[in-house]
Short mmCIF file of C-alpha atoms in Angstrom, two decimals:
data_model
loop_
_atom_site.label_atom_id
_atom_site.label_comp_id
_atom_site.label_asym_id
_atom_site.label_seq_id
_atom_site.Cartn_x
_atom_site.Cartn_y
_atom_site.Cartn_z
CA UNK K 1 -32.90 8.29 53.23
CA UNK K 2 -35.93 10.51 52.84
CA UNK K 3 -37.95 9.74 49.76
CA UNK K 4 -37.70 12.61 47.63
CA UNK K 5 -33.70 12.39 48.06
CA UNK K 6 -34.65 8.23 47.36
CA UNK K 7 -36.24 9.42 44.07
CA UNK K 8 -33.92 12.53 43.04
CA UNK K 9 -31.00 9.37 43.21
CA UNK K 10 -32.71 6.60 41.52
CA UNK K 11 -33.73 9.64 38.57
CA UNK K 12 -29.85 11.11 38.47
CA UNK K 13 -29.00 7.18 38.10
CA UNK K 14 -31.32 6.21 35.15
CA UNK K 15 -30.26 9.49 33.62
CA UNK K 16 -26.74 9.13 33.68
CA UNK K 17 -27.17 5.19 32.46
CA UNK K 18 -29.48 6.11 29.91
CA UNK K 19 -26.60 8.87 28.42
CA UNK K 20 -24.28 5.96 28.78
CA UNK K 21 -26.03 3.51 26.72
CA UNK K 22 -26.94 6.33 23.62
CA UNK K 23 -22.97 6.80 23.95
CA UNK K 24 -22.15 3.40 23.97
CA UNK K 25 -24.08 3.01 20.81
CA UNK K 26 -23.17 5.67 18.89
CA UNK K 27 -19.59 4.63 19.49
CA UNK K 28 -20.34 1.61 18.46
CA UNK K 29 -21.86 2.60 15.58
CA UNK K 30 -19.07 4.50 14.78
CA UNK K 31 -17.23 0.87 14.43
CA UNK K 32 -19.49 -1.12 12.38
CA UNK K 33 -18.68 -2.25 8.95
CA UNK K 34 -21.67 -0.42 7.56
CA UNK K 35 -20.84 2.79 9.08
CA UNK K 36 -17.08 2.15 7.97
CA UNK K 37 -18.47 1.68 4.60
CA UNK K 38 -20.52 4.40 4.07
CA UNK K 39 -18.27 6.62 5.21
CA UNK K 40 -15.78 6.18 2.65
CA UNK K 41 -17.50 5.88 -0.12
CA UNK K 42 -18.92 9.37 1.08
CA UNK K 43 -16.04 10.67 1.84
CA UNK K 44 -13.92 9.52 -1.17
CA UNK K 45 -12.75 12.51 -2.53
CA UNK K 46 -11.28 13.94 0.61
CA UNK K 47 -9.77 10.14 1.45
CA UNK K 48 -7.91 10.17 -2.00
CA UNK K 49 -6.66 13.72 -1.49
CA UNK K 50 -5.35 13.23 2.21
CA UNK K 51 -3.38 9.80 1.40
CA UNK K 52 -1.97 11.95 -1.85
CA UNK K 53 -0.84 14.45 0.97
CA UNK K 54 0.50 11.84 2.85
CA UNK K 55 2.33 9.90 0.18
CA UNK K 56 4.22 13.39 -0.82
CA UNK K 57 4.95 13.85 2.91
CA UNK K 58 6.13 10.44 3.66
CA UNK K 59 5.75 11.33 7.01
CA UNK K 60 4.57 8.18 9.19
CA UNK K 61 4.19 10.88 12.32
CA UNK K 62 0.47 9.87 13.79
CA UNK K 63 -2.02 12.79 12.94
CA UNK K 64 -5.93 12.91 13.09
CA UNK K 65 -8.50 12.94 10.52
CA UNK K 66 -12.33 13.52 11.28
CA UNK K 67 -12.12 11.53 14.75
CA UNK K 68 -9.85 8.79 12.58
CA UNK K 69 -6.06 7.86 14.06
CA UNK K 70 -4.07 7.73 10.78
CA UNK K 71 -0.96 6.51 10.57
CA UNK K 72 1.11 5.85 6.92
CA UNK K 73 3.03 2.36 7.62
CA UNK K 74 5.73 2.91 4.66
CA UNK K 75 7.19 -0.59 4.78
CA UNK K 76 3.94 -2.18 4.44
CA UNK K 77 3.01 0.04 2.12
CA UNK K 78 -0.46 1.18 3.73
CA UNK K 79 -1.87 4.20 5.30
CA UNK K 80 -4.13 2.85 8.55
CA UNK K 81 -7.28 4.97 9.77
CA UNK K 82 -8.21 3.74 13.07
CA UNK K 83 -11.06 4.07 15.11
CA UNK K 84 -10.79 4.09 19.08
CA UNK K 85 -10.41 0.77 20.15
CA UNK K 86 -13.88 -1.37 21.85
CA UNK K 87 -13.16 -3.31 24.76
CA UNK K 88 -10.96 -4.13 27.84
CA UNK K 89 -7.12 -5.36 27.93
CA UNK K 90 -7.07 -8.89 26.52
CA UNK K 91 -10.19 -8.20 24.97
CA UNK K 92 -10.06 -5.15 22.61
CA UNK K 93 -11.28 -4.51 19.06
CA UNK K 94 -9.85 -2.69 16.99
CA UNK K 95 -11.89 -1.56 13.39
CA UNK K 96 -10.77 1.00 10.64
CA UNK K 97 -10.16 1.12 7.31
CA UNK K 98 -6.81 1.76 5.23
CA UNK K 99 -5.49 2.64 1.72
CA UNK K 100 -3.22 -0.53 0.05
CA UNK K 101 -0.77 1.66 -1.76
CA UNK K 102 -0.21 -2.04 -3.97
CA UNK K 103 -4.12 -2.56 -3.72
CA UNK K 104 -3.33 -5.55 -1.74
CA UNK K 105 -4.28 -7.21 1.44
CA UNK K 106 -2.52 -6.07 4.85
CA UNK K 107 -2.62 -6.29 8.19
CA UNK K 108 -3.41 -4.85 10.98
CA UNK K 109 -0.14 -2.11 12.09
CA UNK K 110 1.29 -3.07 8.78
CA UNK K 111 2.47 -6.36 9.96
CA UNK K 112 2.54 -9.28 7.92
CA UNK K 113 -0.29 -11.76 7.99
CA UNK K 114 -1.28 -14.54 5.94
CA UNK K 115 -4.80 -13.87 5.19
CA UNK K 116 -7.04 -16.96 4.14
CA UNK K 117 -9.76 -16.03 1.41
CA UNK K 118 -13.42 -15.38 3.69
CA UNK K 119 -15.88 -14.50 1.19
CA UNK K 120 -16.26 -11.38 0.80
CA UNK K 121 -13.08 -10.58 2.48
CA UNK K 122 -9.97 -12.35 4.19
CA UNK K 123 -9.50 -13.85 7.30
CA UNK K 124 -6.57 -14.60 9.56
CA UNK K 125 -6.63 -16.19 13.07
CA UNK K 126 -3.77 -16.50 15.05
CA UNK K 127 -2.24 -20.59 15.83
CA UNK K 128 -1.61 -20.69 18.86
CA UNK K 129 -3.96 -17.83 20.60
CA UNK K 130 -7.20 -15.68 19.99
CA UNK K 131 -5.99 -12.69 17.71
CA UNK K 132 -8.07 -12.46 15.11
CA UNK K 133 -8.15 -10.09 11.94
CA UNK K 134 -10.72 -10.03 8.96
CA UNK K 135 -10.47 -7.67 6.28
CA UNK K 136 -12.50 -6.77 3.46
CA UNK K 137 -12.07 -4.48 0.05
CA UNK K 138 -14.25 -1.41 0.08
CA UNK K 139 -13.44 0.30 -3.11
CA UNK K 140 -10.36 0.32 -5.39
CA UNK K 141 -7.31 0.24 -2.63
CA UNK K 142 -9.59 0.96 0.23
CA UNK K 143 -10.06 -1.92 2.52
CA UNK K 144 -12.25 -2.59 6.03
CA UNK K 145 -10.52 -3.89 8.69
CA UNK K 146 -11.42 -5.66 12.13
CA UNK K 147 -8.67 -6.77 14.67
CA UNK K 148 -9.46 -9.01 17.67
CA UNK K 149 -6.84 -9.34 20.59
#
């Protein structure tokens, strides 16, 4: 290979791995308990008036919200905004946030968990596997949520 292709490759290369990595991380961002956070609390208003949209609706159809999956689980009594999942088959994580209709606990899907107290939040892990979930109260019924598979 001549050395000005050599170069023009190894420069399209770092490029295109340097664009990963700043994607990579905002994604990532995107999923961290801070960001997760913050973004309810600053986005309260709208939050409260979407899951009062929702609630009149009872519809438990998927829809989108601002890049969120959100999904009203009527049985468990909980309306789930998810974020893409991180990771590869066996290995994803999941992280969101959801409204507790009863300002309680739930898990992740609206399935029923156990959830052992895990200062600040609540913790459940899985006997006789690796699924892990961890949850955490972010303002009245809003709650953090992390699910390992």
């Amino acid at each position: 290979m001549k050395p000005k292709r050599l170069w023009s490759v190894t420069l399209s290369t770092v490029c295109i791995l340097i664009a990963a990595l700043f994607f990579c991380s905002v994604i990532s961002h995107r999923h961290s308990k801070d960001y997760i956070f913050d973004y309810v609390h600053s986005n309260y208003s709208e939050l409260e008036q979407l899951v009062e949209s929702i609630l009149q609706s009872e519809d438990q159809t998927p829809m989108s919200f601002d890049a969120w999956s959100v999904r009203l689980y009527k049985d468990a009594s909980m309306i789930q905004f998810e974020g893409s999942p991180r990771g590869f088959g066996p290995s994803c994580i999941y992280t969101g946030f959801y409204y507790s209709i009863d300002g309680m606990p739930k898990g992740f899907d609206g399935a029923k968990v156990v959830y052992s107290p895990d200062s600040p939040g609540w913790h459940w892990e899985e006997d006789t596997g690796d699924n892990y979930a961890y949850t955490e109260k972010i303002i009245e019924k809003w709650y953090f949520f992390e699910m390992r598979f």
